[in-house]
Amino acid sequence: MTTNSGKITSISGSVVHVSFRHTLPPVFNALMVQDLVLEVQGYVNATTVRALAMGSTQGLARGMAVEDLGHPIEVPVGRKVLGRMLDALGHPIDKKPEPKAPTRAIHAQPKPLSELNVSNKIFITGIKAIDLLAPMERGGKAGLFGGAGVGKTVLITEMINNMVGRYEGVSIFAGVGERSREGAQLYAEMQAAGVLPKTVMVFGQMNEAPGIRFRVALSALTMAEYFRDHEKTDVLLLIDNIFRFIQAGSEVSVSLGQIPSRVGYQPNLGTDIADLEERISSTNDAAITSIQAVYVPADDFTDPSAIHTFQHLSSTIVLSRNRAAQGLYPALDPLQSNSNMLTPLIVGERHYRIATAVRRTLAQYEDLKDIIAMLGFDELPEKDQQTVLTARKLERFLTQPFFTTHQFTNMEGRSVNLKETLDGCERILSGEFNDYTEDDFFMVGSVEEAIKKHKKKG
């Protein structure tokens, strides 16, 4: 078998120009120079391709021989990769041997509409605020939006802890531009929880080349698609962080000489996100449920990266810096968070009624905050005073201690089922706990814990 080979004609940062004497490789084909993988991005002229380096170009020189591998970048897939920690190219980073597994190209077309299956089942997380106000869709996509330091990664790790243990399928975690500390910590936590044998972790760390960070999500998604299509197994796909995927795409775009669009993002921002998101889908055989953290630059929800991501999601969980500052964790904003699933036909009349009443009470409290700030709480009519007190109890009831933060808070974590959440909110709204203080409801699981807390103080 004759190989198609070329030679390097120029190197500029992560972009390498390679000339071929005979056949030009197609776009997305993988090239190999020494031990470095390149990916074809486009054509310079009739004999030269522009390729993106999946690593450092240090040590490369003009005239070096480059081999066309004849296929796109491929990663190992299947049962043999479970329990492993891999990089974006499928190589192990857990000090274990290479997985002897079949490989699959990371570039693929989304499933045709005729093969897709839209679910109306709720994906229970055990986190009160999410299950009540922004229920997730089984086989859907949920986004955790928030600025720096409001708890996105903590919420994702808590969901892993709550769900992976009782989840029947496999879990795949994509760390896009992750800190190495977070990756090592997550690996240790999963090992301790005993869920690693059903999990694959794929990392493209912060210090890696932009090409690696741009492709790591596709590598993880390719593994998820294999489990869905060939193993007929449900997959939980966790991506942290979509913004760093967009950021890497922006760096790649600049390297390739494309003219930036609004706020300096790549001109094909919408397409980059759609190419990833449209492949995350469910078929009649199995579902891919995706939870994605989305960093929001400067807490600006009009940023193009946030706007383009919103439209692909079935559940939007917005984390508020204001609530985080008050110590209300998870810092979910009850008025901005929403879900396509929160309709009477899907969640049922009772859930819909309670969620609507909770949101209405919290919205009324928000409207009254300015009056309280100017005139004081005592100047409010009695009915409004009761609304404020009820809203503050609901705010605190929707907090809960997390298993993954036990070492910091010294509080045992709580996973609360949906029935307990609905019962607690309904009883608070009915006025049953009017003689309780709001502190009784802070950082508890079910409402029964709040009752015990109150009696102990009694």
Tab-separated table of C-alpha atoms in Angstrom:
chain	number	residue	atom	x	y	z
A	1	MET	CA	0.000	0.000	0.000
A	2	THR	CA	1.526	3.336	-1.113
A	3	THR	CA	1.262	6.198	1.347
A	4	ASN	CA	0.467	9.747	0.360
A	5	SER	CA	3.307	11.880	1.699
A	6	GLY	CA	4.180	15.539	1.582
A	7	LYS	CA	6.519	18.005	3.210
A	8	ILE	CA	6.184	21.043	5.460
A	9	THR	CA	6.507	24.373	3.629
A	10	SER	CA	5.723	26.781	6.501
A	11	ILE	CA	4.876	26.833	10.226
A	12	SER	CA	3.004	29.659	11.954
A	13	GLY	CA	1.979	28.932	15.557
A	14	SER	CA	-0.385	25.944	15.438
A	15	VAL	CA	-0.910	26.200	11.663
A	16	VAL	CA	1.304	24.102	9.385
A	17	HIS	CA	1.287	24.299	5.569
A	18	VAL	CA	2.053	20.974	3.869
A	19	SER	CA	2.622	20.503	0.112
A	20	PHE	CA	1.787	17.213	-1.625
A	21	ARG	CA	3.167	16.163	-4.980
A	22	HIS	CA	0.274	13.929	-6.046
A	23	THR	CA	-3.055	13.775	-4.163
A	24	LEU	CA	-4.303	16.416	-1.727
A	25	PRO	CA	-5.891	14.840	1.381
A	26	PRO	CA	-9.539	15.742	2.116
A	27	VAL	CA	-10.486	18.288	4.808
A	28	PHE	CA	-10.350	16.778	8.352
A	29	ASN	CA	-7.907	14.044	7.307
A	30	ALA	CA	-5.219	13.337	9.894
A	31	LEU	CA	-1.562	13.836	8.960
A	32	MET	CA	1.453	12.613	10.925
A	33	VAL	CA	4.818	14.342	11.250
A	34	GLN	CA	7.208	12.678	13.697
A	35	ASP	CA	4.837	11.939	16.649
A	36	LEU	CA	2.597	14.966	16.061
A	37	VAL	CA	-0.894	14.685	14.556
A	38	LEU	CA	-2.096	17.445	12.211
A	39	GLU	CA	-5.662	17.902	10.929
A	40	VAL	CA	-6.346	19.301	7.463
A	41	GLN	CA	-8.462	22.489	7.690
A	42	GLY	CA	-8.416	23.750	4.103
A	43	TYR	CA	-6.405	24.375	0.944
A	44	VAL	CA	-3.856	27.117	0.228
A	45	ASN	CA	-3.446	26.293	-3.479
A	46	ALA	CA	-3.504	23.324	-5.870
A	47	THR	CA	-0.616	21.569	-4.124
A	48	THR	CA	-0.713	22.773	-0.479
A	49	VAL	CA	-3.039	22.166	2.493
A	50	ARG	CA	-3.409	24.211	5.675
A	51	ALA	CA	-3.355	21.921	8.738
A	52	LEU	CA	-3.873	22.444	12.456
A	53	ALA	CA	-1.389	20.911	14.908
A	54	MET	CA	-2.813	18.781	17.739
A	55	GLY	CA	0.060	19.702	20.029
A	56	SER	CA	3.178	21.837	20.171
A	57	THR	CA	4.927	22.568	16.854
A	58	GLN	CA	8.262	23.039	18.630
A	59	GLY	CA	10.940	20.995	16.862
A	60	LEU	CA	9.214	21.006	13.468
A	61	ALA	CA	11.062	22.461	10.496
A	62	ARG	CA	10.427	23.179	6.817
A	63	GLY	CA	11.108	20.239	4.566
A	64	MET	CA	10.119	17.584	7.118
A	65	ALA	CA	8.225	14.592	5.693
A	66	VAL	CA	4.492	14.395	6.501
A	67	GLU	CA	2.380	11.264	6.021
A	68	ASP	CA	-1.348	11.349	5.182
A	69	LEU	CA	-3.016	8.720	7.410
A	70	GLY	CA	-5.904	8.440	4.953
A	71	HIS	CA	-8.646	9.014	7.547
A	72	PRO	CA	-9.756	11.626	10.119
A	73	ILE	CA	-8.538	11.532	13.729
A	74	GLU	CA	-9.826	8.312	15.328
A	75	VAL	CA	-10.371	7.481	19.006
A	76	PRO	CA	-10.941	4.113	20.746
A	77	VAL	CA	-14.569	3.260	21.544
A	78	GLY	CA	-16.537	0.530	23.316
A	79	ARG	CA	-16.396	-1.345	26.615
A	80	LYS	CA	-12.574	-1.446	26.713
A	81	VAL	CA	-12.387	2.332	27.309
A	82	LEU	CA	-14.650	2.248	30.384
A	83	GLY	CA	-12.793	3.188	33.559
A	84	ARG	CA	-10.112	5.014	31.571
A	85	MET	CA	-8.849	8.597	31.427
A	86	LEU	CA	-7.859	9.566	27.870
A	87	ASP	CA	-6.726	12.641	25.953
A	88	ALA	CA	-8.462	14.104	22.879
A	89	LEU	CA	-6.579	11.714	20.561
A	90	GLY	CA	-7.590	8.671	22.605
A	91	HIS	CA	-4.197	8.135	24.255
A	92	PRO	CA	-4.233	7.137	27.953
A	93	ILE	CA	-3.266	9.734	30.572
A	94	ASP	CA	-3.950	7.440	33.543
A	95	LYS	CA	-0.543	5.634	33.392
A	96	LYS	CA	-2.197	2.474	32.060
A	97	PRO	CA	-1.586	0.704	28.693
A	98	GLU	CA	-3.267	1.797	25.448
A	99	PRO	CA	-6.851	0.414	25.332
A	100	LYS	CA	-7.149	-2.425	22.792
A	101	ALA	CA	-10.458	-1.264	21.374
A	102	PRO	CA	-11.967	-0.523	17.951
A	103	THR	CA	-11.541	3.049	16.740
A	104	ARG	CA	-13.962	5.501	15.202
A	105	ALA	CA	-13.490	8.861	13.405
A	106	ILE	CA	-14.354	11.890	15.526
A	107	HIS	CA	-16.134	13.629	12.627
A	108	ALA	CA	-19.624	12.347	11.765
A	109	GLN	CA	-22.951	13.572	10.487
A	110	PRO	CA	-25.870	14.023	12.945
A	111	LYS	CA	-28.586	11.359	12.864
A	112	PRO	CA	-31.339	12.073	10.290
A	113	LEU	CA	-34.620	13.376	11.707
A	114	SER	CA	-36.371	10.117	10.800
A	115	GLU	CA	-34.183	8.224	13.325
A	116	LEU	CA	-34.475	10.681	16.228
A	117	ASN	CA	-36.656	10.068	19.249
A	118	VAL	CA	-37.998	12.902	21.406
A	119	SER	CA	-38.609	11.839	24.997
A	120	ASN	CA	-41.110	13.220	27.482
A	121	LYS	CA	-39.453	11.574	30.486
A	122	ILE	CA	-37.915	13.565	33.322
A	123	PHE	CA	-34.290	12.965	34.302
A	124	ILE	CA	-34.236	13.242	38.115
A	125	THR	CA	-31.024	14.741	39.558
A	126	GLY	CA	-31.792	14.698	43.311
A	127	ILE	CA	-31.181	18.483	43.414
A	128	LYS	CA	-34.382	20.207	44.589
A	129	ALA	CA	-34.098	23.518	42.724
A	130	ILE	CA	-33.365	21.827	39.367
A	131	ASP	CA	-35.975	19.054	39.628
A	132	LEU	CA	-38.670	21.571	40.652
A	133	LEU	CA	-38.026	24.636	38.450
A	134	ALA	CA	-35.912	23.413	35.501
A	135	PRO	CA	-36.516	19.645	35.183
A	136	MET	CA	-34.126	17.945	32.789
A	137	GLU	CA	-35.214	15.838	29.823
A	138	ARG	CA	-34.063	12.245	29.570
A	139	GLY	CA	-32.234	12.262	26.255
A	140	GLY	CA	-32.118	16.066	26.183
A	141	LYS	CA	-29.502	18.769	26.693
A	142	ALA	CA	-29.230	20.879	29.841
A	143	GLY	CA	-26.971	23.916	30.199
A	144	LEU	CA	-25.544	25.314	33.456
A	145	PHE	CA	-24.951	29.009	32.767
A	146	GLY	CA	-22.963	31.289	35.048
A	147	GLY	CA	-19.918	33.511	35.446
A	148	ALA	CA	-16.716	32.547	37.217
A	149	GLY	CA	-17.006	31.113	40.724
A	150	VAL	CA	-20.789	30.624	41.000
A	151	GLY	CA	-20.648	26.816	41.225
A	152	LYS	CA	-20.968	25.287	37.719
A	153	THR	CA	-18.278	22.623	38.159
A	154	VAL	CA	-19.452	21.816	41.708
A	155	LEU	CA	-23.007	21.310	40.396
A	156	ILE	CA	-21.768	19.018	37.608
A	157	THR	CA	-19.699	16.907	40.025
A	158	GLU	CA	-22.705	16.691	42.374
A	159	MET	CA	-24.899	15.490	39.501
A	160	ILE	CA	-22.287	12.860	38.666
A	161	ASN	CA	-22.300	11.739	42.298
A	162	ASN	CA	-26.128	11.638	42.512
A	163	MET	CA	-26.838	10.040	39.159
A	164	VAL	CA	-23.977	7.794	38.132
A	165	GLY	CA	-24.510	5.449	41.091
A	166	ARG	CA	-28.115	4.742	40.105
A	167	TYR	CA	-27.752	5.378	36.374
A	168	GLU	CA	-28.093	2.225	34.288
A	169	GLY	CA	-26.070	3.421	31.299
A	170	VAL	CA	-22.509	4.679	30.986
A	171	SER	CA	-21.147	8.152	31.725
A	172	ILE	CA	-18.673	10.101	29.634
A	173	PHE	CA	-17.028	13.236	30.987
A	174	ALA	CA	-15.413	15.716	28.577
A	175	GLY	CA	-13.049	18.169	30.253
A	176	VAL	CA	-12.646	20.971	27.707
A	177	GLY	CA	-9.866	23.334	28.789
A	178	GLU	CA	-10.064	21.901	32.320
A	179	ARG	CA	-7.556	22.677	35.032
A	180	SER	CA	-5.404	19.580	35.660
A	181	ARG	CA	-6.214	19.882	39.387
A	182	GLU	CA	-9.966	19.545	38.661
A	183	GLY	CA	-9.363	16.526	36.432
A	184	ALA	CA	-7.247	14.712	39.025
A	185	GLN	CA	-9.786	15.548	41.755
A	186	LEU	CA	-12.724	14.263	39.685
A	187	TYR	CA	-10.864	11.043	38.836
A	188	ALA	CA	-10.135	10.413	42.542
A	189	GLU	CA	-13.781	11.166	43.510
A	190	MET	CA	-15.162	8.755	40.906
A	191	GLN	CA	-12.704	6.078	42.003
A	192	ALA	CA	-13.745	6.550	45.649
A	193	ALA	CA	-17.456	6.421	44.729
A	194	GLY	CA	-16.918	3.151	42.818
A	195	VAL	CA	-18.466	4.503	39.595
A	196	LEU	CA	-15.251	4.625	37.508
A	197	PRO	CA	-15.887	1.194	35.849
A	198	LYS	CA	-18.960	2.702	34.118
A	199	THR	CA	-17.257	5.988	33.191
A	200	VAL	CA	-14.903	7.331	30.516
A	201	MET	CA	-13.047	10.607	31.101
A	202	VAL	CA	-11.651	12.559	28.152
A	203	PHE	CA	-9.502	15.612	28.855
A	204	GLY	CA	-8.035	18.455	26.814
A	205	GLN	CA	-6.377	20.531	29.496
A	206	MET	CA	-5.989	24.292	29.741
A	207	ASN	CA	-2.304	24.209	28.734
A	208	GLU	CA	-2.924	22.123	25.597
A	209	ALA	CA	-2.834	23.409	22.020
A	210	PRO	CA	-6.106	25.041	20.814
A	211	GLY	CA	-6.605	22.164	18.332
A	212	ILE	CA	-6.755	19.644	21.196
A	213	ARG	CA	-9.197	21.778	23.223
A	214	PHE	CA	-11.328	22.265	20.102
A	215	ARG	CA	-11.551	18.511	19.380
A	216	VAL	CA	-11.843	16.955	22.863
A	217	ALA	CA	-15.645	17.379	23.002
A	218	LEU	CA	-15.967	15.619	19.604
A	219	SER	CA	-13.785	12.744	20.862
A	220	ALA	CA	-16.037	12.253	23.919
A	221	LEU	CA	-19.168	12.556	21.768
A	222	THR	CA	-17.840	9.918	19.344
A	223	MET	CA	-17.480	7.468	22.261
A	224	ALA	CA	-21.023	8.343	23.394
A	225	GLU	CA	-22.426	7.758	19.889
A	226	TYR	CA	-20.809	4.311	19.758
A	227	PHE	CA	-22.475	3.252	23.023
A	228	ARG	CA	-25.813	4.622	21.780
A	229	ASP	CA	-25.704	3.100	18.277
A	230	HIS	CA	-23.779	-0.184	18.716
A	231	GLU	CA	-24.168	-1.110	22.385
A	232	LYS	CA	-27.764	0.266	22.541
A	233	THR	CA	-26.852	1.761	25.932
A	234	ASP	CA	-28.053	5.052	27.429
A	235	VAL	CA	-25.253	7.593	27.874
A	236	LEU	CA	-24.830	10.497	30.278
A	237	LEU	CA	-22.513	12.999	28.547
A	238	LEU	CA	-21.072	15.733	30.772
A	239	ILE	CA	-19.166	18.627	29.181
A	240	ASP	CA	-17.230	21.161	31.232
A	241	ASN	CA	-16.955	23.760	29.694
A	242	ILE	CA	-18.687	24.713	26.418
A	243	PHE	CA	-17.270	28.257	26.535
A	244	ARG	CA	-13.726	26.884	26.452
A	245	PHE	CA	-14.701	24.854	23.364
A	246	ILE	CA	-15.866	28.127	21.766
A	247	GLN	CA	-12.713	29.910	22.967
A	248	ALA	CA	-10.495	27.226	21.411
A	249	GLY	CA	-12.466	27.575	18.158
A	250	SER	CA	-11.830	31.314	18.252
A	251	GLU	CA	-8.071	30.733	18.691
A	252	VAL	CA	-8.090	28.257	15.788
A	253	SER	CA	-10.036	30.740	13.645
A	254	VAL	CA	-7.480	33.519	14.256
A	255	SER	CA	-4.590	31.123	13.521
A	256	LEU	CA	-6.231	30.210	10.203
A	257	GLY	CA	-6.508	33.897	9.291
A	258	GLN	CA	-10.311	34.206	9.411
A	259	ILE	CA	-11.776	37.652	10.035
A	260	PRO	CA	-13.303	37.812	13.548
A	261	SER	CA	-17.008	38.572	13.962
A	262	ARG	CA	-18.897	40.172	16.869
A	263	VAL	CA	-16.933	40.557	20.154
A	264	GLY	CA	-13.938	38.882	18.474
A	265	TYR	CA	-15.517	35.430	18.107
A	266	GLN	CA	-14.946	33.257	15.037
A	267	PRO	CA	-17.232	34.030	12.050
A	268	ASN	CA	-18.574	30.451	12.086
A	269	LEU	CA	-19.424	30.451	15.834
A	270	GLY	CA	-23.026	29.282	15.288
A	271	THR	CA	-21.886	26.444	13.000
A	272	ASP	CA	-19.156	25.268	15.397
A	273	ILE	CA	-21.689	24.941	18.237
A	274	ALA	CA	-24.341	23.370	15.993
A	275	ASP	CA	-21.866	20.773	14.645
A	276	LEU	CA	-21.352	19.593	18.228
A	277	GLU	CA	-24.868	20.007	19.655
A	278	GLU	CA	-26.805	18.471	16.746
A	279	ARG	CA	-24.915	15.184	17.153
A	280	ILE	CA	-26.048	14.947	20.800
A	281	SER	CA	-29.371	13.225	20.163
A	282	SER	CA	-31.476	10.216	21.096
A	283	THR	CA	-32.701	7.371	18.908
A	284	ASN	CA	-35.335	4.683	19.436
A	285	ASP	CA	-32.613	2.339	20.719
A	286	ALA	CA	-30.884	4.536	23.342
A	287	ALA	CA	-30.533	8.108	24.585
A	288	ILE	CA	-27.656	10.528	25.087
A	289	THR	CA	-28.502	12.887	27.961
A	290	SER	CA	-26.101	15.807	28.073
A	291	ILE	CA	-25.298	18.240	30.889
A	292	GLN	CA	-23.083	21.126	29.858
A	293	ALA	CA	-21.449	23.864	31.919
A	294	VAL	CA	-21.368	27.200	30.079
A	295	TYR	CA	-19.145	29.985	31.405
A	296	VAL	CA	-20.771	33.387	30.781
A	297	PRO	CA	-18.108	36.106	30.281
A	298	ALA	CA	-18.563	38.981	32.749
A	299	ASP	CA	-22.047	37.592	33.648
A	300	ASP	CA	-23.292	39.002	30.308
A	301	PHE	CA	-26.063	36.736	29.013
A	302	THR	CA	-26.182	38.719	25.747
A	303	ASP	CA	-22.677	37.447	24.889
A	304	PRO	CA	-22.778	35.609	21.510
A	305	SER	CA	-21.341	32.419	23.064
A	306	ALA	CA	-24.283	32.207	25.504
A	307	ILE	CA	-26.935	33.207	22.941
A	308	HIS	CA	-25.818	30.578	20.392
A	309	THR	CA	-25.736	27.844	23.075
A	310	PHE	CA	-29.198	28.678	24.549
A	311	GLN	CA	-31.076	27.682	21.401
A	312	HIS	CA	-29.847	24.050	21.466
A	313	LEU	CA	-30.936	23.255	25.029
A	314	SER	CA	-34.122	21.737	26.454
A	315	SER	CA	-33.303	22.905	30.004
A	316	THR	CA	-31.527	26.134	31.000
A	317	ILE	CA	-30.134	26.387	34.533
A	318	VAL	CA	-28.898	29.911	35.270
A	319	LEU	CA	-26.604	30.412	38.258
A	320	SER	CA	-26.761	33.829	39.927
A	321	ARG	CA	-23.789	35.658	41.446
A	322	ASN	CA	-26.196	37.541	43.729
A	323	ARG	CA	-27.535	34.296	45.217
A	324	ALA	CA	-24.021	32.875	45.543
A	325	ALA	CA	-23.027	36.032	47.476
A	326	GLN	CA	-25.915	35.348	49.895
A	327	GLY	CA	-24.646	31.786	50.435
A	328	LEU	CA	-27.734	30.260	48.772
A	329	TYR	CA	-26.245	27.148	47.132
A	330	PRO	CA	-26.951	25.849	44.568
A	331	ALA	CA	-27.099	29.462	43.343
A	332	LEU	CA	-29.867	28.712	40.823
A	333	ASP	CA	-31.802	31.784	39.670
A	334	PRO	CA	-35.454	30.650	39.918
A	335	LEU	CA	-36.755	33.388	37.606
A	336	GLN	CA	-34.260	32.983	34.749
A	337	SER	CA	-33.943	29.182	34.799
A	338	ASN	CA	-36.476	27.287	32.706
A	339	SER	CA	-37.192	24.018	30.958
A	340	ASN	CA	-39.223	22.838	27.974
A	341	MET	CA	-40.336	19.950	30.198
A	342	LEU	CA	-42.175	22.146	32.706
A	343	THR	CA	-45.647	21.715	31.221
A	344	PRO	CA	-48.678	19.998	32.812
A	345	LEU	CA	-48.688	17.324	30.077
A	346	ILE	CA	-45.137	16.171	30.918
A	347	VAL	CA	-44.509	16.814	34.625
A	348	GLY	CA	-48.160	16.571	35.685
A	349	GLU	CA	-50.650	19.137	36.999
A	350	ARG	CA	-49.412	19.084	40.599
A	351	HIS	CA	-45.723	19.648	39.789
A	352	TYR	CA	-46.616	22.423	37.317
A	353	ARG	CA	-48.945	24.136	39.809
A	354	ILE	CA	-46.404	24.047	42.665
A	355	ALA	CA	-43.493	25.209	40.450
A	356	THR	CA	-45.617	28.093	39.117
A	357	ALA	CA	-46.685	29.106	42.633
A	358	VAL	CA	-43.066	29.021	43.884
A	359	ARG	CA	-41.890	31.126	40.949
A	360	ARG	CA	-44.768	33.600	41.396
A	361	THR	CA	-44.032	34.009	45.123
A	362	LEU	CA	-40.318	34.574	44.469
A	363	ALA	CA	-41.131	37.066	41.668
A	364	GLN	CA	-43.428	39.034	44.023
A	365	TYR	CA	-40.629	39.108	46.624
A	366	GLU	CA	-38.229	40.411	43.964
A	367	ASP	CA	-40.672	43.234	43.151
A	368	LEU	CA	-41.001	44.143	46.838
A	369	LYS	CA	-37.241	44.334	47.495
A	370	ASP	CA	-36.971	47.981	46.394
A	371	ILE	CA	-39.858	49.007	48.674
A	372	ILE	CA	-38.278	47.130	51.605
A	373	ALA	CA	-34.942	48.854	50.917
A	374	MET	CA	-36.575	52.319	50.936
A	375	LEU	CA	-39.328	52.048	53.569
A	376	GLY	CA	-38.471	48.931	55.558
A	377	PHE	CA	-40.242	45.584	55.953
A	378	ASP	CA	-42.643	46.874	58.657
A	379	GLU	CA	-44.251	49.386	56.256
A	380	LEU	CA	-45.510	46.631	53.940
A	381	PRO	CA	-49.177	45.536	54.104
A	382	GLU	CA	-49.671	42.340	56.113
A	383	LYS	CA	-50.360	40.265	52.981
A	384	ASP	CA	-47.070	41.395	51.371
A	385	GLN	CA	-45.199	40.736	54.608
A	386	GLN	CA	-46.447	37.148	54.556
A	387	THR	CA	-45.428	36.804	50.872
A	388	VAL	CA	-41.891	37.964	51.728
A	389	LEU	CA	-41.596	35.558	54.667
A	390	THR	CA	-42.881	32.641	52.561
A	391	ALA	CA	-40.516	33.533	49.691
A	392	ARG	CA	-37.506	33.651	52.015
A	393	LYS	CA	-38.407	30.210	53.413
A	394	LEU	CA	-38.738	28.835	49.864
A	395	GLU	CA	-35.373	30.340	48.897
A	396	ARG	CA	-33.705	28.579	51.788
A	397	PHE	CA	-35.601	25.316	51.293
A	398	LEU	CA	-34.263	25.184	47.717
A	399	THR	CA	-30.695	25.114	49.073
A	400	GLN	CA	-29.152	21.790	50.014
A	401	PRO	CA	-25.786	20.449	51.169
A	402	PHE	CA	-23.788	18.600	48.496
A	403	PHE	CA	-21.902	15.335	48.848
A	404	THR	CA	-18.972	16.738	46.848
A	405	THR	CA	-18.533	19.765	49.155
A	406	HIS	CA	-18.600	17.832	52.436
A	407	GLN	CA	-14.872	18.450	53.010
A	408	PHE	CA	-15.431	22.225	52.827
A	409	THR	CA	-18.774	22.599	54.640
A	410	ASN	CA	-18.615	19.650	57.050
A	411	MET	CA	-22.286	19.020	56.170
A	412	GLU	CA	-23.488	15.617	54.991
A	413	GLY	CA	-24.785	15.761	51.407
A	414	ARG	CA	-28.464	15.232	50.575
A	415	SER	CA	-30.126	13.790	47.492
A	416	VAL	CA	-33.847	14.612	47.578
A	417	ASN	CA	-36.468	12.801	45.514
A	418	LEU	CA	-39.050	14.783	43.568
A	419	LYS	CA	-41.998	13.830	45.809
A	420	GLU	CA	-40.216	15.203	48.910
A	421	THR	CA	-39.384	18.418	47.055
A	422	LEU	CA	-42.993	18.936	45.923
A	423	ASP	CA	-44.412	18.086	49.364
A	424	GLY	CA	-42.041	20.522	51.094
A	425	CYS	CA	-42.791	23.438	48.742
A	426	GLU	CA	-46.538	22.778	48.883
A	427	ARG	CA	-46.545	22.782	52.695
A	428	ILE	CA	-44.488	26.012	52.871
A	429	LEU	CA	-46.836	27.714	50.374
A	430	SER	CA	-49.914	26.565	52.332
A	431	GLY	CA	-48.729	28.460	55.424
A	432	GLU	CA	-48.172	25.337	57.537
A	433	PHE	CA	-44.787	26.646	58.687
A	434	ASN	CA	-45.642	30.304	59.279
A	435	ASP	CA	-44.340	30.094	62.860
A	436	TYR	CA	-40.981	28.659	61.692
A	437	THR	CA	-37.931	30.850	61.024
A	438	GLU	CA	-36.343	30.890	57.574
A	439	ASP	CA	-33.150	29.480	59.126
A	440	ASP	CA	-35.025	26.224	59.853
A	441	PHE	CA	-35.149	25.552	56.094
A	442	PHE	CA	-31.537	26.461	55.246
A	443	MET	CA	-29.331	23.626	53.954
A	444	VAL	CA	-31.741	20.762	54.671
A	445	GLY	CA	-32.887	17.875	52.480
A	446	SER	CA	-36.598	17.122	52.935
A	447	VAL	CA	-39.027	19.292	54.920
A	448	GLU	CA	-38.958	16.662	57.682
A	449	GLU	CA	-35.383	17.735	58.425
A	450	ALA	CA	-36.580	21.342	58.808
A	451	ILE	CA	-39.230	20.156	61.306
A	452	LYS	CA	-36.562	18.291	63.334
A	453	LYS	CA	-34.304	21.361	63.214
A	454	HIS	CA	-37.142	23.551	64.513
A	455	LYS	CA	-38.025	21.152	67.327
A	456	LYS	CA	-34.386	20.869	68.399
A	457	LYS	CA	-34.222	24.682	68.747
A	458	GLY	CA	-37.626	24.651	70.438
